Structure formats: structure tokens, C-alpha cells
mmCIF file of C-alpha atoms in Angstrom:
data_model
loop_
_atom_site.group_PDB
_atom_site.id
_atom_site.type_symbol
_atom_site.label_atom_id
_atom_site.label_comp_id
_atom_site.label_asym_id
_atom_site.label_seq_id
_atom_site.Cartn_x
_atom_site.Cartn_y
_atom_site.Cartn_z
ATOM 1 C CA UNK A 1071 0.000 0.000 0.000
ATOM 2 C CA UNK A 1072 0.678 3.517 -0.555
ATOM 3 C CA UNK A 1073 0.433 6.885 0.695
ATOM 4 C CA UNK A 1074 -1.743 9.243 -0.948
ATOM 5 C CA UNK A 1075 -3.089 12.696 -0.614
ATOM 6 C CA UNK A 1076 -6.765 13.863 -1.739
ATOM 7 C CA UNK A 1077 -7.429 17.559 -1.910
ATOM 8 C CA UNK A 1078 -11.503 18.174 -3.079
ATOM 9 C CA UNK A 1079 -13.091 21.742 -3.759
ATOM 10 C CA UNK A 1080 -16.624 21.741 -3.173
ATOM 11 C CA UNK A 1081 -18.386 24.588 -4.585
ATOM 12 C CA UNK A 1082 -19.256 27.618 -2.337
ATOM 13 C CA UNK A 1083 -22.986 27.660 -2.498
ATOM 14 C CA UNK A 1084 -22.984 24.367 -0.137
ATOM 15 C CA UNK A 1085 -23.782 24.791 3.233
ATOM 16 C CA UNK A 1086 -20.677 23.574 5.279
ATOM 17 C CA UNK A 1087 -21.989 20.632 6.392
ATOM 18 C CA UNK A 1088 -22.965 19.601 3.754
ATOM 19 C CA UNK A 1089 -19.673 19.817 2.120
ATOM 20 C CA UNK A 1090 -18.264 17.900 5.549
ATOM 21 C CA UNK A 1091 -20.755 15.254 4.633
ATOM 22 C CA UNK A 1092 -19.623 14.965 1.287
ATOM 23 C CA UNK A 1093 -16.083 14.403 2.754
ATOM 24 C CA UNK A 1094 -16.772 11.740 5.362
ATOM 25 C CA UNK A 1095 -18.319 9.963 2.664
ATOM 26 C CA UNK A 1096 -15.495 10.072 1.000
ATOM 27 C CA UNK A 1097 -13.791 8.731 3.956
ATOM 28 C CA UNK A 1098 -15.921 5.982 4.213
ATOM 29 C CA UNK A 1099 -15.739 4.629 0.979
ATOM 30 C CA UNK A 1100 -11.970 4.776 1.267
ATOM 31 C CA UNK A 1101 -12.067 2.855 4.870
ATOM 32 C CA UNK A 1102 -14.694 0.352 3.162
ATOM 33 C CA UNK A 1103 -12.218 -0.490 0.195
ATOM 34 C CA UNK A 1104 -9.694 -1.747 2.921
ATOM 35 C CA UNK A 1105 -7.260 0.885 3.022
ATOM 36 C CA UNK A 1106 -7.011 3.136 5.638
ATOM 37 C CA UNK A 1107 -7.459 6.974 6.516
ATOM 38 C CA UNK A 1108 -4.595 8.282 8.286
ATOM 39 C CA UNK A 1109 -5.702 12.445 8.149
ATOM 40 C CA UNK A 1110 -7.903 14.735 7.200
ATOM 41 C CA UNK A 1111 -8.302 18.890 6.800
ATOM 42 C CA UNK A 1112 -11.153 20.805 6.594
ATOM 43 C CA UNK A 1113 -9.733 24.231 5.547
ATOM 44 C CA UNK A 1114 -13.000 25.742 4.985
ATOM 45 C CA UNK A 1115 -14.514 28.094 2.155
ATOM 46 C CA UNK A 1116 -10.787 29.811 0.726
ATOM 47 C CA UNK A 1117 -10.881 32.278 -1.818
ATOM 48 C CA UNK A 1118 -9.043 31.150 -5.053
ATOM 49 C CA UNK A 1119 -6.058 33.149 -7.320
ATOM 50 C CA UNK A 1120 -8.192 32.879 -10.160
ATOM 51 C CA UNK A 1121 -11.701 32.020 -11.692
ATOM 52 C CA UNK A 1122 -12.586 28.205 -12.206
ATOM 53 C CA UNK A 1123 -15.508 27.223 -13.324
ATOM 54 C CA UNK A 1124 -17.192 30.888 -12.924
ATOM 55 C CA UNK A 1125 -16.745 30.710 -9.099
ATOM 56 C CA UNK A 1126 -14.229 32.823 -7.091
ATOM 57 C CA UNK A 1127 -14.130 30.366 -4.017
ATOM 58 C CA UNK A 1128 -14.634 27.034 -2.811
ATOM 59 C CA UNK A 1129 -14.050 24.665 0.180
ATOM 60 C CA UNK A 1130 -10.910 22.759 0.558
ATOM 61 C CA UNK A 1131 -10.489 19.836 2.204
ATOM 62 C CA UNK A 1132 -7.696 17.374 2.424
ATOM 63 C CA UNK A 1133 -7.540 13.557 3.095
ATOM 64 C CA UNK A 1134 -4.498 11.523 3.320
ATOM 65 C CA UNK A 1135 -4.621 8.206 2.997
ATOM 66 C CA UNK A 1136 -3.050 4.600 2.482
ATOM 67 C CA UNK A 1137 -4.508 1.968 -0.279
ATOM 68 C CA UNK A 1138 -3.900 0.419 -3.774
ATOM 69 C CA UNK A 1139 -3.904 2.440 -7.075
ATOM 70 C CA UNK A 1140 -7.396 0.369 -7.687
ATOM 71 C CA UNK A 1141 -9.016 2.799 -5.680
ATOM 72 C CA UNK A 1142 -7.099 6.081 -6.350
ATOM 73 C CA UNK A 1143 -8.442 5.215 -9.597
ATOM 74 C CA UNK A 1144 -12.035 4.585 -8.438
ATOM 75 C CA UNK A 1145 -12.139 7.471 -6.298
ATOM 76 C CA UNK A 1146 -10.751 9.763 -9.336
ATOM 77 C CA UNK A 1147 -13.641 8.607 -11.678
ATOM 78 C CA UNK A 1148 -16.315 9.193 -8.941
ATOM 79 C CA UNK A 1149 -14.784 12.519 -8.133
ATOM 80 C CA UNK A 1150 -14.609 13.668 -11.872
ATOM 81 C CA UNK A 1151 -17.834 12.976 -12.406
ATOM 82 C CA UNK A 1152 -19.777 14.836 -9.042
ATOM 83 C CA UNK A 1153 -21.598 17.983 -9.187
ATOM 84 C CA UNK A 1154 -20.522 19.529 -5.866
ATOM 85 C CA UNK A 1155 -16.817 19.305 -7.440
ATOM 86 C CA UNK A 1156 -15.526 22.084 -8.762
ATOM 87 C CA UNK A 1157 -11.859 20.031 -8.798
ATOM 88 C CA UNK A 1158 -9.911 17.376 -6.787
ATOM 89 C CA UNK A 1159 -6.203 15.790 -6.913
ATOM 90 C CA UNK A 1160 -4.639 12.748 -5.616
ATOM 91 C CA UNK A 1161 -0.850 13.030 -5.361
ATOM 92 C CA UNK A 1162 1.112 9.754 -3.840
ATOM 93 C CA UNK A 1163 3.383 10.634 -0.929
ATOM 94 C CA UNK A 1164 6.771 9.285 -1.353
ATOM 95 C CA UNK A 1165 7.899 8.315 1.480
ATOM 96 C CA UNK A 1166 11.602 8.133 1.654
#
């Protein structure tokens, strides 16, 4: 297993818990697969350098985590294809 990190901007017209709800799912499905959460950030509704997607900000959050590529790929297709992302990016941790 690896180590990977998972950074997810929700759009800003959520309500926050909503958007923490979104996350723990998130979570879940990642604890379900067998691999396991080790952290996770809720930075909250940041302001961004420049437009994407017609929106100015978004919340951030950021979960690191340890599993098989099966799943970074899973979770990168389900991401991609959710309204309440504006983006999302998994970067492996190397751990040396």
C-alpha cells in the first residue's frame, strides 16, 4: 500500500456541512475499500487566485490516505464525475 493525498473543492454555495458530509463519505468509501485513513483537513470556504468554473471560491479539504492504485483510480472517476466538485487531486506521498 501507498500513501496518498486527496485535496476536493466543493463549490461555495454548499452549506458547510454539507460539504463535511460529502467528505466523510469520501472517507468511508476509502475505509470500506480496505485501506485506511490516516488524516484529514477541513480548511473551509478559501478564496481562489483565479476564476474556475465561474466561481471565485470554494471549500478545501484534504484527506491523506493509504490503499492500492485500484481505488485512487475509483475514487478519481467518482470525483470527476460529481456535481458539488468544482476540482480534486490525488498526489502519492513518497515516502523516503
Amino acid at each position: 500500500m501507498r500513501t496518498y493525498e486527496l485535496m476536493i473543492i466543493h463549490r461555495p454555495e454548499l452549506a458547510e456541512a454539507d460539504v463535511r458530509a460529502e467528505v466523510a463519505q469520501v472517507e468511508n468509501t476509502i475505509a470500506e475499500s480496505g485501506s485506511s485513513v490516516s488524516d484529514s483537513d477541513f480548511w473551509g470556504k478559501r478564496r481562489f487566485a483565479y476564476e474556475m468554473d465561474k466561481h471565485n471560491e470554494g471549500y478545501y479539504s484534504v484527506v491523506t490516505f493509504q490503499s492500492d492504485s485500484s481505488l485512487v483510480d475509483a475514487l478519481d472517476r467518482a470525483l470527476s464525475l460529481a456535481d458539488t466538485v468544482i476540482r480534486h487531486k490525488v498526489v502519492r506521498i513518497d515516502q523516503r
